[in-house]
Coordinates of C-alpha atoms in Angstrom, one line a residue:
Chain A
M1 CA -43.8 85.7 112.2
A2 CA -44.4 83.6 115.3
K3 CA -46.2 81.0 113.3
K4 CA -43.2 80.9 110.9
A5 CA -40.8 80.5 113.8
L6 CA -42.9 77.7 115.2
K7 CA -43.1 76.0 111.8
K8 CA -39.3 76.2 111.6
Y9 CA -38.8 74.5 114.9
C10 CA -41.8 72.2 115.3
Y11 CA -42.6 70.6 112.0
D12 CA -39.5 68.9 110.7
I13 CA -40.7 65.8 112.6
S14 CA -44.5 65.1 112.2
L15 CA -45.0 65.1 116.0
S16 CA -48.6 66.4 115.7
E17 CA -49.6 63.4 113.7
G18 CA -49.9 59.7 114.7
A19 CA -51.2 58.0 117.9
G20 CA -50.9 59.9 121.2
A21 CA -50.3 63.3 119.6
H22 CA -52.3 65.0 122.4
L23 CA -51.3 62.8 125.3
V24 CA -48.9 65.4 126.7
S25 CA -51.8 67.9 126.9
W26 CA -54.0 65.4 128.8
V27 CA -51.2 64.5 131.2
T28 CA -50.3 68.1 131.9
G29 CA -53.9 69.2 132.1
L30 CA -54.5 66.6 134.8
M31 CA -51.3 67.5 136.6
V32 CA -52.1 71.2 136.6
F33 CA -55.7 70.5 137.7
F34 CA -54.6 68.5 140.7
V35 CA -51.7 70.7 141.6
T36 CA -53.9 73.8 141.4
L37 CA -56.5 72.1 143.5
A38 CA -53.8 71.1 146.1
L39 CA -52.5 74.7 146.1
L40 CA -56.0 76.0 146.7
V41 CA -56.6 73.5 149.5
N42 CA -53.3 74.6 151.1
F43 CA -54.1 78.3 150.9
S44 CA -57.7 77.6 152.2
L45 CA -56.3 75.7 155.1
A46 CA -53.9 78.5 155.9
T47 CA -56.6 81.1 155.7
I48 CA -59.1 79.1 157.8
T49 CA -56.4 78.3 160.4
K50 CA -55.4 81.9 160.6
T51 CA -59.0 83.0 161.1
W52 CA -59.6 80.3 163.8
V53 CA -56.3 81.0 165.6
T54 CA -56.8 84.7 165.6
G55 CA -60.4 84.3 166.9
L56 CA -59.3 82.0 169.7
S57 CA -55.9 83.1 170.7
G58 CA -56.9 86.7 171.7
A59 CA -59.6 85.4 174.1
L60 CA -60.0 83.9 177.6
T61 CA -63.1 82.6 179.3
V62 CA -63.5 82.7 183.0
E63 CA -66.0 80.4 184.7
I64 CA -67.2 81.0 188.2
K65 CA -69.0 78.0 189.5
P66 CA -72.8 78.3 190.4
P67 CA -73.7 78.6 194.1
L68 CA -75.2 75.1 194.1
S69 CA -74.4 72.2 191.8
P70 CA -77.4 70.3 190.5
K71 CA -76.1 67.2 192.3
E72 CA -76.6 68.9 195.6
G73 CA -80.2 69.6 194.7
G74 CA -82.5 72.1 196.4
E75 CA -82.4 75.9 196.3
P76 CA -79.1 77.7 197.0
S77 CA -78.9 79.5 200.3
S78 CA -78.9 83.3 200.2
Q79 CA -75.4 83.1 201.7
S80 CA -74.0 81.0 198.9
Q81 CA -75.8 83.2 196.4
K82 CA -74.3 86.3 197.9
K83 CA -70.8 84.6 197.9
F84 CA -71.3 83.8 194.2
E85 CA -72.3 87.3 193.3
N86 CA -69.3 88.7 195.2
S87 CA -66.9 86.4 193.4
V88 CA -68.3 87.6 190.0
H89 CA -68.0 91.2 191.1
R90 CA -64.4 90.8 192.3
V91 CA -63.3 89.2 189.1
L92 CA -65.1 91.9 187.0
T93 CA -63.4 94.6 189.0
L94 CA -60.0 93.0 188.5
L95 CA -60.6 92.7 184.8
K96 CA -61.9 96.3 184.4
D97 CA -58.6 97.8 185.4
N98 CA -56.3 95.2 184.0
A99 CA -53.8 96.3 181.2
A100 CA -54.0 92.8 179.6
V101 CA -57.8 93.1 179.0
S102 CA -59.3 95.2 176.3
E103 CA -62.9 94.0 177.0
A104 CA -64.6 91.8 179.6
R105 CA -68.2 90.9 179.3
L106 CA -70.4 88.9 181.6
M107 CA -72.4 86.6 179.4
T108 CA -76.2 86.6 180.0
D109 CA -78.1 83.5 181.2
A110 CA -79.8 83.3 177.8
E111 CA -76.4 83.2 176.0
I112 CA -75.1 80.5 178.4
R113 CA -78.3 78.5 178.0
S114 CA -78.0 78.6 174.2
L115 CA -74.4 77.3 174.6
I116 CA -75.5 74.4 176.9
Q117 CA -78.7 73.4 175.1
P118 CA -77.1 71.5 172.2
W119 CA -75.3 69.3 174.7
M120 CA -78.4 68.4 176.7
G121 CA -80.3 66.8 173.8
P122 CA -83.9 67.3 172.7
G123 CA -86.6 67.2 175.4
V124 CA -84.4 68.3 178.2
T125 CA -84.9 71.8 179.5
V126 CA -81.9 73.8 180.9
D127 CA -84.1 76.1 183.0
A128 CA -83.6 73.8 186.1
V129 CA -79.8 73.9 185.8
Y130 CA -77.9 76.3 188.0
L131 CA -75.8 78.3 185.6
P132 CA -72.2 79.3 186.2
A133 CA -71.1 82.9 185.5
L134 CA -69.1 83.1 182.2
I135 CA -66.9 86.1 181.5
D136 CA -65.8 86.5 178.0
I137 CA -62.5 88.3 177.9
K138 CA -60.8 89.9 174.9
L139 CA -57.1 90.4 175.4
T140 CA -55.0 93.3 174.4
P141 CA -52.2 92.6 171.9
N142 CA -49.1 91.2 173.6
A143 CA -51.1 90.7 176.8
D144 CA -49.3 88.9 179.7
V145 CA -51.7 86.0 179.9
A146 CA -49.8 84.1 182.6
R147 CA -49.9 87.1 184.9
L148 CA -53.5 87.7 184.3
Q149 CA -54.3 84.0 185.1
S150 CA -52.3 84.3 188.4
D151 CA -54.1 87.5 189.3
L152 CA -57.5 85.8 188.7
K153 CA -56.5 82.8 190.8
A154 CA -55.5 85.2 193.6
V155 CA -58.9 86.9 193.7
E156 CA -61.0 83.8 192.9
P157 CA -59.1 80.5 193.5
D158 CA -62.0 78.4 192.4
A159 CA -62.5 80.2 189.0
G160 CA -61.9 78.1 185.9
I161 CA -59.8 79.8 183.2
D162 CA -60.0 78.5 179.6
S163 CA -57.3 80.0 177.4
H164 CA -58.3 77.6 174.5
T165 CA -54.6 76.4 174.2
D166 CA -55.6 72.8 173.8
T167 CA -58.1 73.6 171.0
L168 CA -55.6 75.8 169.3
D169 CA -52.9 73.1 169.4
D170 CA -55.3 70.5 168.1
V171 CA -56.3 72.8 165.2
K172 CA -52.7 73.6 164.4
A173 CA -51.7 69.9 164.4
L174 CA -54.6 69.0 162.2
V175 CA -53.9 71.7 159.7
K176 CA -50.2 70.8 159.6
T177 CA -51.0 67.2 159.0
A178 CA -53.4 68.1 156.2
S179 CA -50.8 70.5 154.6
L180 CA -48.2 67.7 154.7
F181 CA -50.6 65.3 153.1
V182 CA -51.4 67.8 150.3
L183 CA -47.7 68.4 149.8
L184 CA -47.1 64.7 149.5
L185 CA -50.0 64.3 147.1
T186 CA -48.6 67.1 145.0
S187 CA -45.2 65.5 144.9
V188 CA -46.7 62.2 143.8
I189 CA -48.7 63.9 141.1
V190 CA -45.5 65.7 139.8
V191 CA -43.5 62.5 139.8
L192 CA -46.2 60.6 138.0
A193 CA -46.4 63.4 135.4
V194 CA -42.6 63.3 134.9
V195 CA -42.8 59.5 134.4
A196 CA -45.8 59.8 132.0
I197 CA -44.3 62.6 129.9
S198 CA -41.0 60.7 129.7
G199 CA -42.9 57.6 128.5
I200 CA -44.9 59.6 126.0
V201 CA -41.7 61.2 124.6
R202 CA -40.0 57.8 124.4
S203 CA -43.0 56.4 122.5
K204 CA -43.0 59.4 120.2
L205 CA -39.3 58.8 119.5
L206 CA -40.2 55.2 118.5
I207 CA -43.2 56.3 116.4
H208 CA -41.0 58.9 114.5
E209 CA -37.8 56.8 114.6
S210 CA -37.3 56.9 110.9
E211 CA -37.6 60.7 110.7
V212 CA -35.3 61.1 113.7
E213 CA -32.7 58.8 112.2
T214 CA -32.9 60.7 108.8
L215 CA -32.4 64.0 110.5
H216 CA -29.5 62.5 112.5
L217 CA -27.9 61.2 109.3
I218 CA -28.2 64.4 107.4
G219 CA -26.3 66.2 110.2
A220 CA -28.8 67.4 112.7
S221 CA -27.3 67.8 116.1
D222 CA -28.9 66.1 119.2
E223 CA -29.9 69.6 120.4
Y224 CA -31.7 70.3 117.0
I225 CA -33.7 67.1 117.3
A226 CA -34.4 67.6 121.0
R227 CA -35.6 71.1 120.4
Q228 CA -38.4 69.8 118.1
F229 CA -39.6 67.5 120.9
R230 CA -39.2 70.2 123.5
M231 CA -41.2 72.8 121.5
H232 CA -43.9 70.2 120.7
T233 CA -44.2 69.2 124.3
L234 CA -44.2 72.8 125.4
R235 CA -47.1 73.6 123.1
G236 CA -49.1 70.5 124.3
T237 CA -48.2 71.4 127.9
L238 CA -49.5 75.0 127.7
K239 CA -52.7 73.9 126.0
G240 CA -53.3 71.2 128.7
A241 CA -52.3 73.4 131.5
L242 CA -54.7 76.2 130.5
I243 CA -57.6 73.6 130.3
G244 CA -56.6 72.1 133.7
L245 CA -56.5 75.6 135.3
V246 CA -59.9 76.6 133.8
C247 CA -61.4 73.3 135.2
T248 CA -60.0 73.9 138.6
L249 CA -61.2 77.5 138.8
A250 CA -64.6 76.4 137.6
I251 CA -64.7 73.8 140.4
L252 CA -63.6 76.5 142.9
L253 CA -66.5 78.7 141.7
V254 CA -69.0 75.9 142.2
I255 CA -67.6 75.1 145.7
G256 CA -67.7 78.8 146.5
S257 CA -71.3 79.2 145.5
L258 CA -72.3 76.1 147.5
T259 CA -70.6 77.1 150.7
H260 CA -71.1 80.9 150.7
T261 CA -74.2 80.4 153.0
L262 CA -72.2 78.6 155.7
D263 CA -71.6 80.3 159.0
D264 CA -68.3 82.3 159.0
T265 CA -67.2 80.6 162.2
I266 CA -67.5 77.1 160.6
L267 CA -66.0 78.0 157.2
P268 CA -64.5 81.5 157.1
H269 CA -64.9 83.3 153.8
L270 CA -61.7 83.1 151.9
K271 CA -60.2 86.4 150.9
W272 CA -56.8 86.0 149.2
A273 CA -54.1 88.5 148.4
P274 CA -53.4 89.3 144.7
L275 CA -50.1 87.5 145.1
Q276 CA -51.8 84.3 146.2
W277 CA -54.2 84.5 143.2
L278 CA -51.2 85.1 141.0
L279 CA -49.5 82.0 142.5
V280 CA -52.6 79.9 142.0
V281 CA -53.0 81.0 138.3
V282 CA -49.3 81.2 137.2
S283 CA -47.3 78.7 139.2
P284 CA -49.0 75.4 138.1
I285 CA -48.7 76.5 134.5
A286 CA -45.2 77.6 134.8
V287 CA -44.1 74.6 136.9
G288 CA -46.0 72.2 134.7
S289 CA -44.4 73.7 131.5
L290 CA -41.0 73.7 133.0
I291 CA -41.3 70.0 134.2
A292 CA -42.6 68.9 130.8
H293 CA -39.9 70.9 129.0
L294 CA -37.0 69.5 131.0
T295 CA -38.4 66.0 131.0
A296 CA -38.8 66.0 127.2
Q297 CA -35.3 67.5 126.8
A298 CA -33.6 65.0 129.1
T299 CA -35.5 62.0 127.6
V300 CA -34.7 62.8 124.0
L301 CA -31.0 63.6 124.7
K302 CA -30.7 60.3 126.6
E303 CA -32.3 58.3 123.8
L304 CA -30.3 60.1 121.1
S305 CA -27.1 59.3 122.8
K306 CA -27.7 55.7 122.0
L307 CA -27.5 56.5 118.3
T308 CA -24.1 56.2 116.6
Chain B
M1 CA -5.0 62.9 101.5
A2 CA -7.8 60.3 101.1
L3 CA -11.3 61.6 101.7
V4 CA -12.4 58.3 103.2
K5 CA -10.1 55.6 104.5
F6 CA -11.1 52.1 105.8
S7 CA -8.4 50.0 107.4
N8 CA -9.0 46.4 108.4
V9 CA -12.7 47.1 109.0
A10 CA -15.0 44.3 110.1
L11 CA -18.6 44.4 111.0
R12 CA -21.1 42.1 112.7
Y13 CA -24.4 42.8 114.3
D14 CA -24.5 41.8 118.0
T15 CA -23.2 38.3 118.3
G16 CA -24.0 37.3 114.8
P17 CA -21.6 36.3 112.0
Y18 CA -19.3 38.9 110.4
V19 CA -21.0 40.5 107.5
L20 CA -17.9 42.5 106.5
H21 CA -14.3 41.5 107.1
D22 CA -10.9 43.0 106.4
I23 CA -12.3 45.9 104.4
N24 CA -9.4 48.1 103.2
F25 CA -9.8 51.0 100.7
E26 CA -9.3 54.7 100.2
L27 CA -11.5 57.1 98.4
E28 CA -9.7 60.0 96.8
A29 CA -11.4 63.4 96.5
G30 CA -13.2 63.8 93.3
S31 CA -13.4 60.0 92.6
F32 CA -16.5 58.1 91.3
H33 CA -17.1 54.5 92.4
F34 CA -19.8 51.9 92.0
L35 CA -20.4 49.6 94.9
T36 CA -21.5 46.4 93.4
G37 CA -22.1 42.8 94.5
P38 CA -24.9 40.2 94.8
S39 CA -27.7 40.5 97.3
G40 CA -26.6 39.7 100.8
A41 CA -22.9 40.5 100.0
G42 CA -22.9 43.4 102.5
K43 CA -23.5 46.4 100.3
T44 CA -26.1 47.9 102.7
S45 CA -23.8 47.3 105.7
L46 CA -20.9 49.0 104.0
M47 CA -23.1 51.9 103.0
K48 CA -24.2 52.2 106.7
L49 CA -20.5 52.5 107.7
L50 CA -20.0 55.0 104.9
Y51 CA -22.8 57.3 106.1
V52 CA -21.8 56.8 109.7
A53 CA -25.0 55.1 110.8
Q54 CA -23.0 52.2 112.1
K55 CA -19.8 51.8 114.0
P56 CA -17.4 49.1 112.9
T57 CA -16.9 46.1 115.2
R58 CA -13.2 46.5 114.6
G59 CA -10.8 48.4 112.3
M60 CA -10.3 52.1 111.7
I61 CA -12.4 54.4 109.6
S62 CA -11.5 58.0 108.9
F63 CA -13.4 60.7 107.1
F64 CA -11.8 63.9 105.9
G65 CA -8.7 63.0 107.9
M66 CA -10.5 62.4 111.2
D67 CA -10.5 59.1 112.9
L68 CA -14.1 58.2 113.8
A69 CA -13.0 56.3 116.9
T70 CA -11.5 59.3 118.5
T71 CA -13.9 62.0 117.1
A72 CA -16.1 63.6 119.8
R73 CA -19.8 62.9 119.5
K74 CA -20.6 66.6 119.1
T75 CA -18.3 66.8 116.1
M76 CA -20.2 64.0 114.3
P77 CA -23.0 66.2 112.9
E78 CA -20.3 68.3 111.1
I79 CA -18.9 65.2 109.5
R80 CA -22.3 64.0 108.5
R81 CA -23.1 67.4 106.9
Q82 CA -20.2 66.8 104.5
I83 CA -21.8 63.6 103.4
G84 CA -24.8 63.7 101.1
I85 CA -27.0 60.6 101.2
V86 CA -29.6 59.5 98.7
F87 CA -31.5 56.7 100.5
Q88 CA -32.9 53.8 98.5
D89 CA -36.4 54.5 99.9
F90 CA -35.7 58.3 99.7
R91 CA -36.7 58.9 103.3
L92 CA -38.6 62.1 102.5
F93 CA -40.8 63.7 105.0
N94 CA -44.3 63.5 103.6
H95 CA -45.8 66.2 105.8
L96 CA -43.3 68.7 104.4
S97 CA -43.3 70.3 101.0
A98 CA -40.6 69.6 98.4
F99 CA -39.1 72.9 99.4
D100 CA -38.9 72.1 103.1
N101 CA -37.6 68.6 102.5
V102 CA -34.6 70.1 100.6
A103 CA -34.3 72.9 103.1
L104 CA -33.8 70.4 105.9
S105 CA -30.2 69.9 105.1
L106 CA -29.6 73.6 105.4
R107 CA -31.7 74.2 108.4
V108 CA -29.9 71.5 110.4
A109 CA -26.6 73.3 109.4
G110 CA -28.0 76.5 110.9
Q111 CA -28.3 78.5 107.6
T112 CA -30.4 81.7 107.5
E113 CA -33.9 81.5 106.0
K114 CA -32.9 84.0 103.3
N115 CA -30.0 81.8 102.2
I116 CA -32.2 78.7 102.4
K117 CA -34.9 80.3 100.2
K118 CA -32.4 81.3 97.6
N119 CA -30.4 78.1 97.4
V120 CA -33.3 75.7 97.6
T121 CA -35.3 77.5 94.9
E122 CA -32.3 77.5 92.6
L123 CA -31.6 73.8 93.1
L124 CA -35.2 72.7 92.7
K125 CA -35.3 74.6 89.4
W126 CA -32.1 72.9 88.4
V127 CA -33.5 69.4 89.0
G128 CA -36.7 70.4 87.1
L129 CA -39.0 70.8 90.1
G130 CA -39.3 74.6 90.1
D131 CA -43.0 74.4 89.7
K132 CA -43.6 71.7 92.3
M133 CA -41.8 73.3 95.3
A134 CA -45.0 73.5 97.4
C135 CA -46.1 69.9 96.6
Q136 CA -45.8 67.2 99.3
P137 CA -43.7 64.2 98.2
N138 CA -46.7 61.8 98.4
V139 CA -48.4 63.5 95.4
L140 CA -45.3 63.4 93.2
S141 CA -44.0 60.6 91.0
G142 CA -41.2 58.2 92.0
G143 CA -38.8 60.0 89.7
E144 CA -39.7 63.4 91.2
Q145 CA -39.4 62.1 94.7
Q146 CA -35.9 60.8 93.8
R147 CA -34.9 64.2 92.5
I148 CA -36.0 65.8 95.8
A149 CA -33.9 63.2 97.7
I150 CA -30.9 64.1 95.5
A151 CA -31.5 67.8 95.9
R152 CA -31.6 67.3 99.7
A153 CA -28.4 65.3 99.5
V154 CA -26.4 67.9 97.4
I155 CA -27.8 71.2 98.6
N156 CA -25.1 71.4 101.3
R157 CA -22.4 70.9 98.6
P158 CA -21.1 67.7 100.3
K159 CA -17.6 66.4 99.8
L160 CA -19.0 62.9 99.5
L161 CA -22.2 61.8 97.9
L162 CA -23.6 58.3 98.6
A163 CA -26.5 56.9 96.7
D164 CA -28.1 53.5 97.7
E165 CA -29.6 51.8 94.7
P166 CA -30.8 55.1 93.1
T167 CA -32.0 53.4 90.0
G168 CA -33.8 50.5 91.8
N169 CA -37.3 51.8 91.6
I170 CA -37.4 53.8 88.4
D171 CA -37.5 53.0 84.7
D172 CA -34.4 52.9 82.5
N173 CA -34.8 56.3 80.9
I174 CA -35.1 58.1 84.3
G175 CA -32.2 56.0 85.5
I176 CA -30.0 57.2 82.8
K177 CA -31.0 60.8 83.4
L178 CA -30.3 60.3 87.1
M179 CA -26.8 59.0 86.4
T180 CA -26.2 61.9 84.1
L181 CA -27.1 64.1 87.1
F182 CA -24.6 62.3 89.3
E183 CA -21.9 62.6 86.6
E184 CA -22.6 66.4 86.5
L185 CA -22.1 66.6 90.3
H186 CA -18.9 64.5 90.0
R187 CA -17.6 67.0 87.4
H188 CA -18.2 69.8 89.9
G189 CA -15.8 68.0 92.3
T190 CA -18.1 65.8 94.4
T191 CA -16.8 62.4 95.4
V192 CA -19.5 59.9 94.5
V193 CA -20.2 56.3 95.6
I194 CA -23.3 54.6 94.1
A195 CA -24.4 51.2 95.5
T196 CA -26.1 49.3 92.7
H197 CA -26.9 45.9 91.4
D198 CA -27.8 47.3 88.0
E199 CA -25.2 45.8 85.6
D200 CA -26.4 47.9 82.7
I201 CA -25.8 51.2 84.5
V202 CA -22.3 50.0 85.5
R203 CA -21.6 49.1 81.9
R204 CA -22.9 52.4 80.5
F205 CA -20.9 54.6 83.0
P206 CA -17.4 53.2 83.2
H207 CA -16.1 54.0 86.7
P208 CA -14.1 51.9 89.1
Q209 CA -16.0 49.4 91.1
M210 CA -15.9 48.4 94.8
R211 CA -17.1 44.8 94.5
L212 CA -18.3 43.0 97.6
E213 CA -18.6 39.2 97.7
H214 CA -19.3 37.3 100.9
G215 CA -18.4 40.4 103.0
T216 CA -15.0 40.8 101.3
L217 CA -14.2 43.9 99.2
E218 CA -12.4 43.9 95.9
M219 CA -11.4 47.2 94.2
I220 CA -11.8 46.9 90.4
P221 CA -10.1 49.8 88.6
K222 CA -11.8 51.5 85.7
A223 CA -9.6 49.8 83.1
H224 CA -10.5 46.4 84.4
S225 CA -14.1 46.9 85.0
K226 CA -16.6 45.0 83.0
A227 CA -17.4 48.1 81.0
A228 CA -13.8 48.5 79.9

């Protein structure tokens, strides 16, 4: 039945024959491939940013300077060592009972050394370096960070407090720029596809000029003729869009298998909601088909309006 | 009321010379005319105006009481559906069967598939192609192709039937049969205009002539035509 209906609407003009019969499929396939890829990149960026921001925004690091800086040389005096230990104790006591803090942990020397070692370069030992005390704080939701910082400064004026705001702002700015770039690229791809499909439809009108003119002269309305081009373009579009989507998903699979061994902190594993998957699968095909459909319709009607 | 009326019609292509000038005539319903004249006289141009493929440079043309100049574009298909055309080169769709070629005229008019099947089958049998409905035109003879073209032109029961050199590419016997077919359609009330340079056909079938010479039309009544 469907085949019969398609036959009725698709085959008056021999659009499936002649040069460039499958160009629409190629153009739409490429468009859907790139648009899906862009959509995937955008979703990935959003997921990665969310993971990073969540990881950083709920944390503070307090640094209490060592009793003697390496510049000063020599061994720290027992007095300055005692002062250092008291400072650490005061800060930990403050944090223990603070409503803004869900967890405060004094990092071990070994952990601090492992953080410093990559910056020292090979061959340099960090054993001789006097280490600061680093307290890793996890904040409670809706914590009053400003008040906590001022409380910390009150008990230990020399303590360094890193709320990671600069890093977060940089990450957000970078991701925003990348998202805008992807959006711009997607718009360019869509515009190019519209221009290409319009050109293909125009050349098809020229190739099948005699058939179009005959239909016109035997009383076919512009809409009847345009429908033939629209249906043909839609079929080509769906075919191309499906191929483009399969190619994108295949690439995603390859990238996924290559990056699954990476550390979660560098590239968080992407877990998308079903709605996001639906958007990735359906929207490029739907948008691609709609664009091709409307472009074909508008182009044919515009060209037919030039006939008597 | 005249079926077709041309008043002071002139035609030229772009900025070229006038190929038709001061064309005035009326075609009454149920009439039969030959459009004659030497090559280059403007027969094809006049036919294009008659099947509304071309707008006149000046003058007024009306079909079925409607002035073309003031007719909305969306109404034009309805006018065209009342005009059956047999093109000189048939203009059949080679990727379609004989059945689908004839069915085209009904499909563009929005007829149901049930009606299409009934009417097309009946007409193809009437023109002697009942056993070749599934054949594509390119495997049929010139005469058979011509009958498909005629069937496509008349399936909609047009008020006006135009045929451009219908006997041009076929032998005399088939030409005579074809003319008999047109006469049959004429007897059923169809207005017929046949463009031809075949003097023999014009002599055999004594109908009024529209004679074109150097872009000017002369109406020659039946009594004064060469056949008379």
